[in-house]
Amino acid sequence: MGWHVLNTRPADRAEHLTQYLQSVGHQVSELPLLAFESCVLSGADQHALQQIALYSAVVVVSPMAAQLGLAHLARLGVVVQDLAVRWIAVGQATAQVLRQAGVQPSVPALETSEGVVALPQFAELNAGQSVMLWRGVAGREVIQLQLGRQQVDLSNFEFYRRVMPSDLISGWRDLTQTIGWPDVVLISSAEAWRYWQQLTGEGAMRPWLLVLGQRLFQQLQPLTPRLLALTDLQPQTVERALHGVMPK
């Protein structure tokens, strides 16, 4: 018997996982815990972005960062295929956006910040080199701290901020009234966990939690035994984790 899984990924990233889990017998509901707002770049940031050819590497943390960063470069007239820049992507979804633009990034097997800093290509960045970090507002402290230790000249570009979707509360109410509480909830970031807590209050740890990333897993581990860690968000990885959920 399959589980009722709540896929909380952003709407434009949820479909593939939902379809796969449904195909192997799970009931899946979608309720994005995060939405994104684009940030306005300052004139100084736009000028720095236009000088991307002078940088040694660009580290891109998410598909959204990749999409927005590439869009800014296109508006500035920069042809990314002509750049002799090292590209590093946190995960395969981010890498796919970059590949579609004609660049070939390095991607860690462990699709987390910890996986990125363990890459040989990342370790080769050192003092005297300039590195761009494409990201959202806040987060990815592990990457920033390690680049600081390696004494690179780091330029942060915050292309978006994460916000609570405007229809999250009504969507959750409709879901619980029509289907009921899920057995398992996907929590893909610290921000998603914060909004899940705000949404459900004392019920936040009622379902099993599938948590992406070791740091968030360690944060939640003292709070509930109904917890499983994910190394990435590939459908097969999520399905394997569901096999670790104890029978009802």
Tab-separated table of C-alpha atoms in Angstrom:
chain	number	residue	atom	x	y	z
A	1	MET	CA	0.000	0.000	0.000
A	2	GLY	CA	1.389	3.376	-0.994
A	3	TRP	CA	1.803	6.441	1.167
A	4	HIS	CA	0.092	9.804	0.926
A	5	VAL	CA	3.087	12.025	0.128
A	6	LEU	CA	3.011	15.818	0.222
A	7	ASN	CA	5.279	17.209	-2.488
A	8	THR	CA	6.168	20.707	-1.313
A	9	ARG	CA	8.523	21.635	-4.142
A	10	PRO	CA	7.866	24.898	-6.047
A	11	ALA	CA	5.150	24.466	-8.660
A	12	ASP	CA	7.533	24.505	-11.636
A	13	ARG	CA	9.718	21.739	-10.116
A	14	ALA	CA	7.158	19.390	-8.587
A	15	GLU	CA	5.656	17.629	-11.605
A	16	HIS	CA	8.395	15.102	-12.413
A	17	LEU	CA	8.645	13.864	-8.816
A	18	THR	CA	4.860	13.716	-8.449
A	19	GLN	CA	4.420	11.674	-11.607
A	20	TYR	CA	7.152	9.226	-10.649
A	21	LEU	CA	5.820	8.613	-7.142
A	22	GLN	CA	2.316	8.148	-8.497
A	23	SER	CA	3.620	5.644	-11.032
A	24	VAL	CA	5.032	3.454	-8.246
A	25	GLY	CA	1.814	3.485	-6.245
A	26	HIS	CA	1.877	6.477	-3.917
A	27	GLN	CA	-0.855	9.068	-3.518
A	28	VAL	CA	0.743	12.480	-4.028
A	29	SER	CA	-0.582	15.932	-3.201
A	30	GLU	CA	1.235	19.117	-4.204
A	31	LEU	CA	1.477	22.134	-1.923
A	32	PRO	CA	4.468	24.426	-2.607
A	33	LEU	CA	5.913	25.801	0.627
A	34	LEU	CA	8.042	28.377	-1.206
A	35	ALA	CA	7.528	31.005	-3.863
A	36	PHE	CA	10.174	33.284	-5.334
A	37	GLU	CA	10.447	37.013	-5.930
A	38	SER	CA	13.145	38.411	-8.196
A	39	CYS	CA	15.528	40.983	-6.719
A	40	VAL	CA	16.492	44.176	-8.505
A	41	LEU	CA	20.231	44.325	-9.168
A	42	SER	CA	22.085	47.489	-8.306
A	43	GLY	CA	24.069	49.324	-10.960
A	44	ALA	CA	27.260	48.077	-9.320
A	45	ASP	CA	26.057	44.475	-9.479
A	46	GLN	CA	25.105	44.826	-13.131
A	47	HIS	CA	28.531	46.252	-13.919
A	48	ALA	CA	30.246	43.401	-12.047
A	49	LEU	CA	28.093	40.834	-13.830
A	50	GLN	CA	29.071	42.340	-17.162
A	51	GLN	CA	32.711	41.698	-16.195
A	52	ILE	CA	32.109	37.972	-15.732
A	53	ALA	CA	34.893	37.100	-18.199
A	54	LEU	CA	37.390	38.357	-15.601
A	55	TYR	CA	36.243	35.770	-13.039
A	56	SER	CA	37.736	32.320	-12.561
A	57	ALA	CA	34.528	30.543	-11.606
A	58	VAL	CA	30.788	30.902	-11.104
A	59	VAL	CA	29.077	28.798	-8.419
A	60	VAL	CA	25.324	28.483	-9.027
A	61	VAL	CA	23.181	27.194	-6.168
A	62	SER	CA	19.743	26.609	-7.719
A	63	PRO	CA	17.769	26.474	-10.978
A	64	MET	CA	16.225	29.847	-10.120
A	65	ALA	CA	19.670	31.420	-9.657
A	66	ALA	CA	20.759	29.925	-12.971
A	67	GLN	CA	17.685	31.156	-14.844
A	68	LEU	CA	17.838	34.693	-13.470
A	69	GLY	CA	21.612	35.011	-13.757
A	70	LEU	CA	21.595	33.876	-17.377
A	71	ALA	CA	18.722	36.235	-18.158
A	72	HIS	CA	20.700	39.156	-16.728
A	73	LEU	CA	23.741	38.205	-18.811
A	74	ALA	CA	21.627	38.043	-21.952
A	75	ARG	CA	20.241	41.534	-21.280
A	76	LEU	CA	23.787	42.786	-20.793
A	77	GLY	CA	24.846	41.291	-24.119
A	78	VAL	CA	27.158	38.656	-22.640
A	79	VAL	CA	27.441	35.435	-24.686
A	80	VAL	CA	27.956	32.725	-22.075
A	81	GLN	CA	29.198	30.152	-24.586
A	82	ASP	CA	32.211	32.397	-25.250
A	83	LEU	CA	33.252	32.586	-21.599
A	84	ALA	CA	36.338	30.719	-20.392
A	85	VAL	CA	34.836	30.495	-16.910
A	86	ARG	CA	34.584	27.424	-14.672
A	87	TRP	CA	30.946	26.700	-13.803
A	88	ILE	CA	29.919	24.751	-10.700
A	89	ALA	CA	26.277	23.771	-10.068
A	90	VAL	CA	24.911	22.503	-6.766
A	91	GLY	CA	22.645	19.894	-8.398
A	92	GLN	CA	21.563	18.306	-11.647
A	93	ALA	CA	18.468	20.513	-12.004
A	94	THR	CA	20.678	23.602	-11.822
A	95	ALA	CA	23.206	22.019	-14.178
A	96	GLN	CA	20.466	21.299	-16.702
A	97	VAL	CA	19.536	24.993	-16.892
A	98	LEU	CA	23.177	25.859	-17.514
A	99	ARG	CA	23.623	23.121	-20.110
A	100	GLN	CA	20.625	24.401	-22.021
A	101	ALA	CA	22.455	27.741	-22.228
A	102	GLY	CA	25.510	26.032	-23.695
A	103	VAL	CA	27.853	25.682	-20.712
A	104	GLN	CA	29.059	22.500	-19.012
A	105	PRO	CA	29.201	22.784	-15.216
A	106	SER	CA	30.802	20.508	-12.659
A	107	VAL	CA	28.192	18.858	-10.407
A	108	PRO	CA	28.776	17.003	-7.125
A	109	ALA	CA	27.396	13.512	-6.594
A	110	LEU	CA	25.986	14.757	-3.280
A	111	GLU	CA	23.721	17.576	-4.447
A	112	THR	CA	24.162	19.828	-1.398
A	113	SER	CA	26.441	22.641	-0.282
A	114	GLU	CA	28.656	20.048	1.398
A	115	GLY	CA	28.886	18.169	-1.884
A	116	VAL	CA	29.948	21.306	-3.722
A	117	VAL	CA	32.766	22.194	-1.319
A	118	ALA	CA	34.066	18.609	-1.613
A	119	LEU	CA	34.454	18.903	-5.404
A	120	PRO	CA	38.085	18.913	-6.603
A	121	GLN	CA	37.152	21.780	-8.953
A	122	PHE	CA	35.987	23.780	-5.946
A	123	ALA	CA	39.080	22.986	-3.899
A	124	GLU	CA	41.255	24.332	-6.731
A	125	LEU	CA	39.840	27.850	-6.250
A	126	ASN	CA	42.351	29.829	-4.241
A	127	ALA	CA	43.639	33.218	-3.194
A	128	GLY	CA	43.977	35.672	-6.019
A	129	GLN	CA	41.085	34.222	-8.004
A	130	SER	CA	37.713	35.932	-8.351
A	131	VAL	CA	34.574	33.837	-7.880
A	132	MET	CA	30.904	34.672	-8.401
A	133	LEU	CA	28.249	33.041	-6.224
A	134	TRP	CA	24.771	33.096	-7.771
A	135	ARG	CA	22.130	32.513	-5.106
A	136	GLY	CA	19.038	33.789	-3.356
A	137	VAL	CA	18.854	36.042	-0.331
A	138	ALA	CA	20.329	34.160	2.662
A	139	GLY	CA	21.395	30.535	2.728
A	140	ARG	CA	24.376	28.606	1.394
A	141	GLU	CA	26.585	29.723	4.278
A	142	VAL	CA	28.711	26.574	3.944
A	143	ILE	CA	29.789	27.554	0.434
A	144	GLN	CA	30.502	31.152	1.404
A	145	LEU	CA	32.484	30.183	4.504
A	146	GLN	CA	34.631	27.726	2.574
A	147	LEU	CA	35.356	30.245	-0.177
A	148	GLY	CA	36.372	32.648	2.571
A	149	ARG	CA	38.774	30.058	3.976
A	150	GLN	CA	40.237	29.621	0.502
A	151	GLN	CA	40.724	33.404	0.393
A	152	VAL	CA	39.162	33.944	-2.996
A	153	ASP	CA	37.780	37.313	-4.035
A	154	LEU	CA	34.063	36.502	-3.668
A	155	SER	CA	31.210	38.417	-5.324
A	156	ASN	CA	27.719	37.499	-4.108
A	157	PHE	CA	24.756	37.947	-6.442
A	158	GLU	CA	21.359	37.612	-4.758
A	159	PHE	CA	18.925	37.176	-7.635
A	160	TYR	CA	15.783	36.234	-5.689
A	161	ARG	CA	14.193	35.907	-2.280
A	162	ARG	CA	12.043	33.081	-0.953
A	163	VAL	CA	8.580	33.989	0.310
A	164	MET	CA	5.528	32.129	1.555
A	165	PRO	CA	3.050	31.505	-1.278
A	166	SER	CA	-0.024	33.705	-0.958
A	167	ASP	CA	-2.366	30.715	-1.269
A	168	LEU	CA	-0.489	28.387	1.093
A	169	ILE	CA	-2.944	28.597	4.005
A	170	SER	CA	-6.044	28.143	1.866
A	171	GLY	CA	-4.378	25.332	-0.079
A	172	TRP	CA	-3.520	23.474	3.128
A	173	ARG	CA	-7.053	23.912	4.453
A	174	ASP	CA	-8.541	22.529	1.250
A	175	LEU	CA	-6.118	19.604	1.244
A	176	THR	CA	-6.798	18.509	4.799
A	177	GLN	CA	-10.565	18.896	4.395
A	178	THR	CA	-10.729	16.822	1.210
A	179	ILE	CA	-7.927	14.248	1.600
A	180	GLY	CA	-6.632	14.557	5.145
A	181	TRP	CA	-3.145	14.862	6.542
A	182	PRO	CA	-0.293	13.361	4.511
A	183	ASP	CA	1.730	10.437	5.818
A	184	VAL	CA	5.001	11.900	4.558
A	185	VAL	CA	6.085	15.479	3.838
A	186	LEU	CA	9.059	16.560	1.740
A	187	ILE	CA	11.104	19.338	3.381
A	188	SER	CA	13.747	20.573	0.961
A	189	SER	CA	15.257	23.570	2.810
A	190	ALA	CA	15.404	25.450	6.086
A	191	GLU	CA	12.978	28.031	4.660
A	192	ALA	CA	10.510	25.305	3.713
A	193	TRP	CA	10.737	23.922	7.236
A	194	ARG	CA	10.032	27.354	8.720
A	195	TYR	CA	6.917	27.812	6.600
A	196	TRP	CA	5.759	24.259	7.340
A	197	GLN	CA	6.012	25.046	11.060
A	198	GLN	CA	4.084	28.273	10.631
A	199	LEU	CA	1.419	26.445	8.631
A	200	THR	CA	0.883	23.446	10.898
A	201	GLY	CA	1.974	24.577	14.372
A	202	GLU	CA	2.163	21.680	16.826
A	203	GLY	CA	1.332	19.261	13.996
A	204	ALA	CA	4.563	20.004	12.096
A	205	MET	CA	6.121	16.694	13.142
A	206	ARG	CA	2.951	14.621	12.885
A	207	PRO	CA	3.886	13.121	9.462
A	208	TRP	CA	7.161	11.529	8.528
A	209	LEU	CA	9.582	14.179	7.250
A	210	LEU	CA	11.836	13.565	4.247
A	211	VAL	CA	14.569	16.156	4.718
A	212	LEU	CA	17.123	17.285	2.138
A	213	GLY	CA	20.603	17.910	3.486
A	214	GLN	CA	22.537	16.734	6.511
A	215	ARG	CA	22.500	20.055	8.357
A	216	LEU	CA	18.718	20.335	8.397
A	217	PHE	CA	18.441	16.642	9.266
A	218	GLN	CA	20.734	17.150	12.260
A	219	GLN	CA	18.715	20.194	13.326
A	220	LEU	CA	15.466	18.229	13.343
A	221	GLN	CA	16.805	14.912	14.610
A	222	PRO	CA	16.376	15.762	18.338
A	223	LEU	CA	12.758	16.776	17.713
A	224	THR	CA	11.255	13.689	16.082
A	225	PRO	CA	12.102	10.060	15.281
A	226	ARG	CA	9.882	10.279	12.172
A	227	LEU	CA	12.698	11.636	10.059
A	228	LEU	CA	14.626	10.471	6.992
A	229	ALA	CA	17.515	12.201	5.202
A	230	LEU	CA	17.718	12.758	1.437
A	231	THR	CA	20.985	13.283	-0.404
A	232	ASP	CA	19.180	14.725	-3.435
A	233	LEU	CA	15.679	15.162	-4.862
A	234	GLN	CA	15.885	12.658	-7.685
A	235	PRO	CA	12.617	10.667	-7.809
A	236	GLN	CA	14.402	7.358	-7.289
A	237	THR	CA	16.172	8.738	-4.211
A	238	VAL	CA	12.866	9.889	-2.704
A	239	GLU	CA	11.256	6.510	-3.448
A	240	ARG	CA	14.127	4.650	-1.771
A	241	ALA	CA	13.712	6.855	1.292
A	242	LEU	CA	9.995	6.051	1.428
A	243	HIS	CA	10.928	2.401	1.856
A	244	GLY	CA	12.574	3.436	5.138
A	245	VAL	CA	9.280	4.662	6.568
A	246	MET	CA	7.926	2.210	9.106
A	247	PRO	CA	4.642	0.470	8.210
A	248	LYS	CA	1.468	2.181	9.330
